[in-house]
Short mmCIF file of C-alpha atoms and ligand atoms in Angstrom, two decimals:
data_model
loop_
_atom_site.label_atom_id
_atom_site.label_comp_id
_atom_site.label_asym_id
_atom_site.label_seq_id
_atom_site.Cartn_x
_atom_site.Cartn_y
_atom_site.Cartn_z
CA UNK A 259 1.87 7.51 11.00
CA UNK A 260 4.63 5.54 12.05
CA UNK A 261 3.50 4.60 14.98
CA UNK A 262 4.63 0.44 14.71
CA UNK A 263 8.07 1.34 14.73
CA UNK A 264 8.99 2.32 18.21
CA UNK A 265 7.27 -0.90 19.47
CA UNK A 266 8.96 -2.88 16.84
CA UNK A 267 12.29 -1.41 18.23
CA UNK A 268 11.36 -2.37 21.92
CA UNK A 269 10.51 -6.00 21.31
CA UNK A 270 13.66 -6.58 18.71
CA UNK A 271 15.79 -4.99 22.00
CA UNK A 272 13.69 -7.47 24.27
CA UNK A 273 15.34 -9.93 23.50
CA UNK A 274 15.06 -13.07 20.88
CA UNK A 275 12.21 -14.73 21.86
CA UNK A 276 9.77 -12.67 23.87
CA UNK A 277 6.61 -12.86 26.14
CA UNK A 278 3.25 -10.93 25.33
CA UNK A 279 1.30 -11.90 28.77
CA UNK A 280 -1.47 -9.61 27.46
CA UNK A 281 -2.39 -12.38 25.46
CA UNK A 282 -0.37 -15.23 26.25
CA UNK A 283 2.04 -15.79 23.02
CA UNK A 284 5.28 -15.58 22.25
CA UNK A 285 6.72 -13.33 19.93
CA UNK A 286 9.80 -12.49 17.46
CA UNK A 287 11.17 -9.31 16.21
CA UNK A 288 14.59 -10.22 15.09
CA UNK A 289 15.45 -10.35 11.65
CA UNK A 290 17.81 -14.19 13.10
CA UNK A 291 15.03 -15.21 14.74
CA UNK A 292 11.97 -15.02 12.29
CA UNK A 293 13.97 -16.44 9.59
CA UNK A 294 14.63 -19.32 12.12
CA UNK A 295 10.96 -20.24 12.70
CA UNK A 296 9.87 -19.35 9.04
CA UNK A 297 12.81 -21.98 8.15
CA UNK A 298 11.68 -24.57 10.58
CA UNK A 299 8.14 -25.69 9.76
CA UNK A 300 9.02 -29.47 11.57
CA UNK A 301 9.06 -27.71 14.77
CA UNK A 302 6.84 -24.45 14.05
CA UNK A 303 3.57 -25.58 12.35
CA UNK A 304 0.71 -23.81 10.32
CA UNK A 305 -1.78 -26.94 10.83
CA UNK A 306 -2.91 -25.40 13.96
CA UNK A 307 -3.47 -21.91 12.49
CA UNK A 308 -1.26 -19.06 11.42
CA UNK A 309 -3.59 -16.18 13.41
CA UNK A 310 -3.57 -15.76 17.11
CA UNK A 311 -6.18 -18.58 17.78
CA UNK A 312 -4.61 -22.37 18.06
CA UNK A 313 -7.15 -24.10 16.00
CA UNK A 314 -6.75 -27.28 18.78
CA UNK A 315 -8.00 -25.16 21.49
CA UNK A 316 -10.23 -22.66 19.86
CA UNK A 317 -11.54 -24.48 16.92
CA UNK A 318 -11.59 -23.16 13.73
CA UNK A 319 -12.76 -19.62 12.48
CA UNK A 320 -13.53 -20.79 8.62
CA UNK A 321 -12.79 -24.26 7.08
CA UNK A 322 -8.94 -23.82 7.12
CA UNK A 323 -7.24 -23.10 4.15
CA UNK A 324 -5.03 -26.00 2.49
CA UNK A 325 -1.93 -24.43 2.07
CA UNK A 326 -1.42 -21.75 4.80
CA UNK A 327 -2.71 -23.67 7.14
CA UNK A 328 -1.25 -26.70 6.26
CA UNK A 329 2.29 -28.72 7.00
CA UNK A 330 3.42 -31.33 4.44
CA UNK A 331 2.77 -33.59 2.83
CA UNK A 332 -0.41 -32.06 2.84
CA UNK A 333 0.92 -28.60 2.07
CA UNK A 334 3.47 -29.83 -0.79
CA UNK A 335 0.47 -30.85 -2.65
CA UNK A 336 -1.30 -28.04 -2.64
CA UNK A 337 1.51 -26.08 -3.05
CA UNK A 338 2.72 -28.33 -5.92
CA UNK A 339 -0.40 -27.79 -7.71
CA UNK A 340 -0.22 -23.29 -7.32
CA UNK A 341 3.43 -22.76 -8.25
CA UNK A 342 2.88 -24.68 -11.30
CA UNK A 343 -0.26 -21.96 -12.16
CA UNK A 344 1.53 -19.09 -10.93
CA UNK A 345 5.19 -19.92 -12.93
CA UNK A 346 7.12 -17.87 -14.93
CA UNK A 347 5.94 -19.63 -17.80
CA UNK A 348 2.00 -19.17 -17.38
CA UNK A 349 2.57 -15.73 -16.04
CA UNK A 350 4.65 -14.88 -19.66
CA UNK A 351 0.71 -15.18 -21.34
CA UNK A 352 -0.67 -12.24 -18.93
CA UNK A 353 2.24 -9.95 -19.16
CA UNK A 354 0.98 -8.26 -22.58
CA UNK A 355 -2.73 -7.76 -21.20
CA UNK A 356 -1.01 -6.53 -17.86
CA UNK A 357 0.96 -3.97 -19.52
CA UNK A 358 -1.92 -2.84 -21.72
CA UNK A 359 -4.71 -2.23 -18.78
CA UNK A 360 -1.56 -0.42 -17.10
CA UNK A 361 -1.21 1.93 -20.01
CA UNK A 362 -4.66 2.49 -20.03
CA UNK A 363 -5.13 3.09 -15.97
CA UNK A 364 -1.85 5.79 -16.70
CA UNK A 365 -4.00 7.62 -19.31
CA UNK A 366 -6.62 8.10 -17.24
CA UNK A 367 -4.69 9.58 -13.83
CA UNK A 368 -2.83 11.68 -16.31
CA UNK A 369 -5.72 13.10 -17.74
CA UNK A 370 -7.54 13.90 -13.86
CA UNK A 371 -4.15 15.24 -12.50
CA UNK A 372 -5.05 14.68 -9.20
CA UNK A 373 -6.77 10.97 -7.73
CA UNK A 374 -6.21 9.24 -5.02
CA UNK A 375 -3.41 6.95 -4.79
CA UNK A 376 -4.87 3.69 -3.25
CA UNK A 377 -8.39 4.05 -4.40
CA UNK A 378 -7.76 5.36 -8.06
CA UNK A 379 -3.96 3.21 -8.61
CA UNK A 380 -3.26 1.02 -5.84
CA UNK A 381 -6.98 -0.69 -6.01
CA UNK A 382 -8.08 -0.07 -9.24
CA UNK A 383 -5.29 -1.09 -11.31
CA UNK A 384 -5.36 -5.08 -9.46
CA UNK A 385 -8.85 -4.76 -9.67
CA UNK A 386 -8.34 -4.75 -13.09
CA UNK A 387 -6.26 -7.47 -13.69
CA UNK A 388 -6.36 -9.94 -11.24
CA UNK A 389 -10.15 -11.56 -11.23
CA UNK A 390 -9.65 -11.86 -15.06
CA UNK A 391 -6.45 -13.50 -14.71
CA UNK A 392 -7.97 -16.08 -12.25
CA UNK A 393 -11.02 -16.16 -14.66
CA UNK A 394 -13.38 -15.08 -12.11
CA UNK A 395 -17.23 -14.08 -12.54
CA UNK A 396 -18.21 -10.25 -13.23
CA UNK A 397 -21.03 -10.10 -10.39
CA UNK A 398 -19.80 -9.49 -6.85
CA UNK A 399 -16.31 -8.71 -7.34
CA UNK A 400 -16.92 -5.59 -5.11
CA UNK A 401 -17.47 -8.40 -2.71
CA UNK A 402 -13.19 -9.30 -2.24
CA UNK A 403 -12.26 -6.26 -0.97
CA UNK A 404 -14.19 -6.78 2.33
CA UNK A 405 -13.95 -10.26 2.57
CA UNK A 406 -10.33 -9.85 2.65
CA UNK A 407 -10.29 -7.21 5.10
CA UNK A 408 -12.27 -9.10 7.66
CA UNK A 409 -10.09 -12.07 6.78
CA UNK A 410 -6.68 -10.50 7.12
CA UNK A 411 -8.06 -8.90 10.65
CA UNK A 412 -9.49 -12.55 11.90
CA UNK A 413 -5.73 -13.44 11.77
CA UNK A 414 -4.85 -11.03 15.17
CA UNK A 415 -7.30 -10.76 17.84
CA UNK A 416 -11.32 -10.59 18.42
CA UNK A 417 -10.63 -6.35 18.94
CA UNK A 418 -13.02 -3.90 17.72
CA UNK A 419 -11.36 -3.49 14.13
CA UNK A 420 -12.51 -7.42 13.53
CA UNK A 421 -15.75 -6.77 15.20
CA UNK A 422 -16.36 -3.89 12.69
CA UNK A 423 -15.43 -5.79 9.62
CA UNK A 424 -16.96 -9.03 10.29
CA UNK A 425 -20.43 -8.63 9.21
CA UNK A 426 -18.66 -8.16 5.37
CA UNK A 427 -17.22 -11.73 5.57
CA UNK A 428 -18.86 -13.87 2.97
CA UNK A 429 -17.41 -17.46 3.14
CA UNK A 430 -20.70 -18.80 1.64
CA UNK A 431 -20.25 -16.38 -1.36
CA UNK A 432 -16.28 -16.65 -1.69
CA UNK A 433 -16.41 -20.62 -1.29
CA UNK A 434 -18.76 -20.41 -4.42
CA UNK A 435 -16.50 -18.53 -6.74
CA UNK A 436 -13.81 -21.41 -6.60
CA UNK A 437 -15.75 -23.63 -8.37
CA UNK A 438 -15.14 -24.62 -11.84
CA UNK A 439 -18.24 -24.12 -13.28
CA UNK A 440 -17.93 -20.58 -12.34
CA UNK A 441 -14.64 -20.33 -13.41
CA UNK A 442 -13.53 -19.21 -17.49
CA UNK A 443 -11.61 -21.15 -19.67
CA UNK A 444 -8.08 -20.13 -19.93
CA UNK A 445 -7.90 -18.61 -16.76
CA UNK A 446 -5.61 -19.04 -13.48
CA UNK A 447 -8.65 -20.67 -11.62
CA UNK A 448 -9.40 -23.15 -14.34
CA UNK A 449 -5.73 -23.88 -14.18
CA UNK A 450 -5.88 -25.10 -10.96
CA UNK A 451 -8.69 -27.29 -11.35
CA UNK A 452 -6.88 -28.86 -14.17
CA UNK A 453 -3.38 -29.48 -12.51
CA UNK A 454 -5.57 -30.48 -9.11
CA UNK A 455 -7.41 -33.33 -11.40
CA UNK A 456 -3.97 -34.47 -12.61
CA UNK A 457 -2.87 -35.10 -9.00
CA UNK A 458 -6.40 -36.83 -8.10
CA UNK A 459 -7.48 -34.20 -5.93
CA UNK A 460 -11.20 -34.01 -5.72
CA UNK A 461 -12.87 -30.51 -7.37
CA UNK A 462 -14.02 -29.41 -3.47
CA UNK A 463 -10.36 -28.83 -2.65
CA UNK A 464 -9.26 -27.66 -6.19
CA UNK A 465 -11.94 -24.96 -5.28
CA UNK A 466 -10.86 -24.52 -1.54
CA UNK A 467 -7.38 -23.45 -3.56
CA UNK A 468 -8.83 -21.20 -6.21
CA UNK A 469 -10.51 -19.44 -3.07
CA UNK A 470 -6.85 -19.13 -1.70
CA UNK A 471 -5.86 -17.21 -4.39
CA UNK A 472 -9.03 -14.57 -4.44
CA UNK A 473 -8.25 -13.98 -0.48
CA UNK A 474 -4.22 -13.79 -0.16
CA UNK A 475 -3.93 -11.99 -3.91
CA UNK A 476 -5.64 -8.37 -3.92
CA UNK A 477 -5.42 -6.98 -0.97
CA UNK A 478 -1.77 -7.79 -0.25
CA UNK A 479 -0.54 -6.67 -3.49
CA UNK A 480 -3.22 -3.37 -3.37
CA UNK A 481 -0.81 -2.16 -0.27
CA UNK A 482 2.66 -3.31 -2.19
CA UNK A 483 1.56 -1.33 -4.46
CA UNK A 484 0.49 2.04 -2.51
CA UNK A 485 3.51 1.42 -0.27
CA UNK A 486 5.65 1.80 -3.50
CA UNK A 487 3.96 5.11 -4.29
CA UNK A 488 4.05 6.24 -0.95
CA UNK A 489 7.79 5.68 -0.22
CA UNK A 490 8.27 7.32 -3.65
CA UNK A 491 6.46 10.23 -3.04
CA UNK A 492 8.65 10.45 0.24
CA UNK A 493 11.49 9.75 -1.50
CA UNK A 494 11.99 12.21 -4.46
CA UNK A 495 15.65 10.90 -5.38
CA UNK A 496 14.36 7.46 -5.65
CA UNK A 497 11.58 8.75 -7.40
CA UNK A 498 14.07 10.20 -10.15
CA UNK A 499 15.88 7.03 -10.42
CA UNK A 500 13.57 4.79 -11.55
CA UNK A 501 11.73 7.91 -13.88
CA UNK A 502 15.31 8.02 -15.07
CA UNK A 503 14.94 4.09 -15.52
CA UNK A 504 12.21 2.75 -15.21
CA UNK A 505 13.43 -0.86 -15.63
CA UNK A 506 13.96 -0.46 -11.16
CA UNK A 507 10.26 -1.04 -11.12
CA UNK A 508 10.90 -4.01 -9.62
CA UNK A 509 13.35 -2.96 -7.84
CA UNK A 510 11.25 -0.33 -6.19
CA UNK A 511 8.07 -2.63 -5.29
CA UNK A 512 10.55 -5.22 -3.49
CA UNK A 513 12.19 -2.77 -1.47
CA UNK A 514 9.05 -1.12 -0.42
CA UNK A 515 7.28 -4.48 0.68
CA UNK A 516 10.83 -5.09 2.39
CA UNK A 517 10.02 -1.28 4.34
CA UNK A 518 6.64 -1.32 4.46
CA UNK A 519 6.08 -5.17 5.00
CA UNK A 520 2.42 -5.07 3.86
CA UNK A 521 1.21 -8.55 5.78
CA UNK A 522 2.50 -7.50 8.94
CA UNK A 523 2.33 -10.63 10.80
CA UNK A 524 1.71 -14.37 10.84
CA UNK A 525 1.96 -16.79 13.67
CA UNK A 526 2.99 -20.52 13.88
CA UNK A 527 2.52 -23.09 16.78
CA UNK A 528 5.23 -24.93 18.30
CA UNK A 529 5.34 -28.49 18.08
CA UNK A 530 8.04 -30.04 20.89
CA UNK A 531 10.24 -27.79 23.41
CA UNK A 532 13.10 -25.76 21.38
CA UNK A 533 15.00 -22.70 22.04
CA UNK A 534 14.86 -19.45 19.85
CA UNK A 535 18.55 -17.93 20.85
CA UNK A 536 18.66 -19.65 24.09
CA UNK A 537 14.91 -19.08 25.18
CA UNK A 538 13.15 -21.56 25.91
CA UNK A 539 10.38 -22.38 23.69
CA UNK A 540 7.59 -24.65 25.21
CA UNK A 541 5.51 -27.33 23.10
CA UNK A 542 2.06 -25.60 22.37
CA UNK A 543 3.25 -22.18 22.46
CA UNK A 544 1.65 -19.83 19.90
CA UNK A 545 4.48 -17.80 17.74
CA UNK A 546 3.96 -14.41 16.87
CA UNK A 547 6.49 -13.52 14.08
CA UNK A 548 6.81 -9.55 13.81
CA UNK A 549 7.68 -9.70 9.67
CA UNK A 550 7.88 -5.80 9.50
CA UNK A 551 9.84 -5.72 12.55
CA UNK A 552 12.07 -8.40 10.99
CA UNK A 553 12.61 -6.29 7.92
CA UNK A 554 14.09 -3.35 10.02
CA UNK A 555 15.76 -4.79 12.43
CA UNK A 556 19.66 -2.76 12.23
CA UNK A 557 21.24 -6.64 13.01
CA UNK A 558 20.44 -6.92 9.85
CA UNK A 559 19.82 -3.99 7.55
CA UNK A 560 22.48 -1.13 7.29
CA UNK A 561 20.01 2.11 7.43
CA UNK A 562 17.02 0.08 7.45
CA UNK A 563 14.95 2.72 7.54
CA UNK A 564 15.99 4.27 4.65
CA UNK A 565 13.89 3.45 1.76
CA UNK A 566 17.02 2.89 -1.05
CA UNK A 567 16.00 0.76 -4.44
CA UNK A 568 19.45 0.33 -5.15
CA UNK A 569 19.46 -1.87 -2.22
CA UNK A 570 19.72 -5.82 -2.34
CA UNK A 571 17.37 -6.50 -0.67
CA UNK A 572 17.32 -10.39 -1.13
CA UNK A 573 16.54 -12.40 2.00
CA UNK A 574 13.69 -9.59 3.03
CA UNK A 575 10.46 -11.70 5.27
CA UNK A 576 7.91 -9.27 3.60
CA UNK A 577 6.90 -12.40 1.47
CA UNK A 578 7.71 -14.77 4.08
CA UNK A 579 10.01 -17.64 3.19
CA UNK A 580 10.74 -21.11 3.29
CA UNK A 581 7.98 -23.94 2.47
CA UNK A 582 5.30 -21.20 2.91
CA UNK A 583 7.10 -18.37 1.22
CA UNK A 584 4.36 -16.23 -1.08
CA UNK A 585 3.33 -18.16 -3.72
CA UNK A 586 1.84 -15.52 -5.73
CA UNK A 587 4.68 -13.66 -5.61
CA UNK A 588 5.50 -13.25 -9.25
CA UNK A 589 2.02 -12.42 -10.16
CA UNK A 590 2.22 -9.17 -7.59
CA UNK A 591 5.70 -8.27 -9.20
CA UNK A 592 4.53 -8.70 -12.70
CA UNK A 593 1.50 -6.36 -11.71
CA UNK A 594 4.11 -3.77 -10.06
CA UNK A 595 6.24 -3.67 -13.29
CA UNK A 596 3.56 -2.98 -15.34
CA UNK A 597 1.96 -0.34 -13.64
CA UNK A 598 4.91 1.13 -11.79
CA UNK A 599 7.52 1.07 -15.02
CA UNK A 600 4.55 2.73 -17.05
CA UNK A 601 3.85 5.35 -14.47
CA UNK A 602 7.60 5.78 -14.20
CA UNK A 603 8.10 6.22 -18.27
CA UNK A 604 4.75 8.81 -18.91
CA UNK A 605 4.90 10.83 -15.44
CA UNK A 606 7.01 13.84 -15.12
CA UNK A 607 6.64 14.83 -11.94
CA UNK A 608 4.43 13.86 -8.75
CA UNK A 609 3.77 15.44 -5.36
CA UNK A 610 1.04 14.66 -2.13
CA UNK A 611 -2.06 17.34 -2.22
CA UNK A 612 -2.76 16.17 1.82
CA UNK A 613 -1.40 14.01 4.08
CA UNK A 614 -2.47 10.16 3.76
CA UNK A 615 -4.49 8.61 5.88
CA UNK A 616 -3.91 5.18 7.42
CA UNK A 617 -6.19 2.06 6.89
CA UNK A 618 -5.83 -0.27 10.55
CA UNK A 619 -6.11 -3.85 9.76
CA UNK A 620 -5.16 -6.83 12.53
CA UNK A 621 -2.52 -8.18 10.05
CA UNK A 622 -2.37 -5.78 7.14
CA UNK A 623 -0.51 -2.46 6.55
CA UNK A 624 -1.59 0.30 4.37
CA UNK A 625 -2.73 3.73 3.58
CA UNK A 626 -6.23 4.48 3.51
CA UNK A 627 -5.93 7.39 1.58
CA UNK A 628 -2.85 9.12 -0.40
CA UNK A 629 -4.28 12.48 -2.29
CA UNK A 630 -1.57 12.73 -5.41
CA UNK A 631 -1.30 15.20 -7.83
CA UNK A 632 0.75 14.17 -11.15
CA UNK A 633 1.77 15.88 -14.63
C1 OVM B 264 -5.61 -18.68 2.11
C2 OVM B 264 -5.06 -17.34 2.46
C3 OVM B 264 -5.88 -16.32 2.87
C4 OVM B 264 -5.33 -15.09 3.20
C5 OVM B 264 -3.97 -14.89 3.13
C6 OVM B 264 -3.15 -15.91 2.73
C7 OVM B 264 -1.22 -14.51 2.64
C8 OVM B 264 -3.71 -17.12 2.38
O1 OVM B 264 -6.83 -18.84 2.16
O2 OVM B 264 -4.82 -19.58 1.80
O3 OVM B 264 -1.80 -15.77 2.63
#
């Protein structure tokens, strides 16, 4: 179940800036370290790709994606144009809606007693919420969930786990949905079309960024969000304190992406010869940055393996940070205070039927299963 955690040990103990001759990249797994690259984007780039393959000797996987796989000034535009959609201020007109489908999805569970975790909460409740926020078409939406998976795995190597999922990749189909024409009025999608025609960007990359959002938005917060249940079920005192209030919702979500670190990994390409503390870095090389690791490292953390929602845990990697830090960041936490504060307020008590079962994903971490029983 845990199995990451010893290997994320051995490469933090390593040593800061380490060599992975099985496939030619270097890595890092201290907390120092992976800040320091995030930090850096000058001398660590994305242009070249943020999965294993270096875009200037492989070539590209999928037309690459204009603001993870982008350095400024390109990037600030893009970037310019998605924290404007995804503000406080535009998220303030979903938070009602949010909190409504959230009551609703609580009904329901309450009323089966026992679901599953991921597939009945964890997926359905941002399955819910999030096309309609971005304004998205009904037909196909069954479609994301695999399209992210094989997109989250074409980040890490060509193993079997991408072979399997590769067939479900649907560019042509994905590509199509960021359009404005299939887009509703009101929504997050049309939003960006709007603010993109304001900065004279042409509709073909206005849609390149709505399909941003439908690949980096469901499936990352789907595993925040069983994460949080898991490490509550493990957790029965935490449990209690947010039941007792439920206003830690957030609280709980953040230090479970901090524990958990849902997007396990992302890489960045070095662009002259640097040191990460005192290794040498060479031009070219391909950086593997170990988030996950990051977030436990004991340099860093006191009892990082303790999952505590008391805990600040301000300065966690589970979202990144820096010029690339999540940008959809709010719109994940307003969907965990929703859900979580109104499972937190109507359940009593919870407990695990079975043991979970563990999805495997190149770049993602998650349960496949979590078999929950709830009064
Ligand atoms: C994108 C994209 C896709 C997947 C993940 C992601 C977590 C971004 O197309 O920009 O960031």
């Amino acid at each position: 179940m845990d199995a990451p955690l010893p290997g994320h040990a051995a490469l933090r103990d390593a040593g800061p800036y380490v060599w992975l001759s099985r496939y030619d990249i270097g890595a890092v797994a201290r907390y120092e370290q992976v800040r320091a690259v995030l930090a850096d984007w000058k001398t660590f780039s994305s242009a070249r790709g943020v999965g294993m393959e270096d875009f200037e000797v492989h070539g590209r996987f999928r037309l690459p994606s204009l603001i993870l796989e982008a350095d400024p000034p390109e990037h600030s535009v893009s970037r310019d144009i998605l924290s404007r959609v995804l503000s406080p201020l535009v998220l303030k007109t979903l938070r009602e809606r949010f909190f409504e489908e959230a009551d609703l999805l609580v009904s329901e569970l309450l009323e089966r007693r026992t679901f599953d975790g991921i597939k009945d909460l964890a997926e359905a409740y941002p399955l819910r919420v999030f096309p309609d926020a971005i304004g998205m078409s009904r037909d196909g939406r069954e479609k994301l969930l695999p399209h992210a998976d094989m997109l989250f795995n074409s980040f890490g190597p060509r193993n079997a786990l991408f072979q399997a999922s590769a067939d479900k990749a649907n560019f042509a189909w994905v590509d199509q949905q960021g359009r404005r024409e299939m887009l509703q009025p009101g929504g997050l999608g049309m939003m960006v079309h709007d603010a993109a025609e304001r900065k004279s960007m042409p509709p073909e990359k206005a849609a390149m960024l709505v399909r941003a959002l439908l690949q980096a938005g469901l499936d990352t917060t789907i595993n925040g969000l069983g994460a949080t249940l898991h490490c509550l079920l493990q957790a029965p005192d935490q449990w209690l304190l947010l039941r007792q209030d439920p206003s830690l919702a957030r609280a709980a979500f953040d230090e479970a992406i901090r524990l958990e670190s849902p997007v396990q990994t992302f890489f960045r390409t070095a662009t002259r010869d640097t040191t990460l503390g005192e290794i040498a870095v060479n031009s070219g090389d391909k950086v593997l940055m170990f988030l996950g690791a990051a977030n436990r490292d004991p340099r860093q953390w006191a009892a990082p393996d303790r999952y505590d929602i008391m805990r600040r845990t301000i300065g966690h990697v589970g979202f990144g940070a820096g010029i690339h830090a999540c940008v959809g960041q709010l719109l994940s936490k307003l969907e965990a205070e929703a859900l979580l504060s109104t499972f937190a307020r109507r359940v009593r008590s919870m407990e695990m039927t079975a043991s979970p079962e563990r999805r495997y994903n190149n770049t993602l971490r998650g349960l496949a299963t979590l078999p929950v029983a709830i009064r």
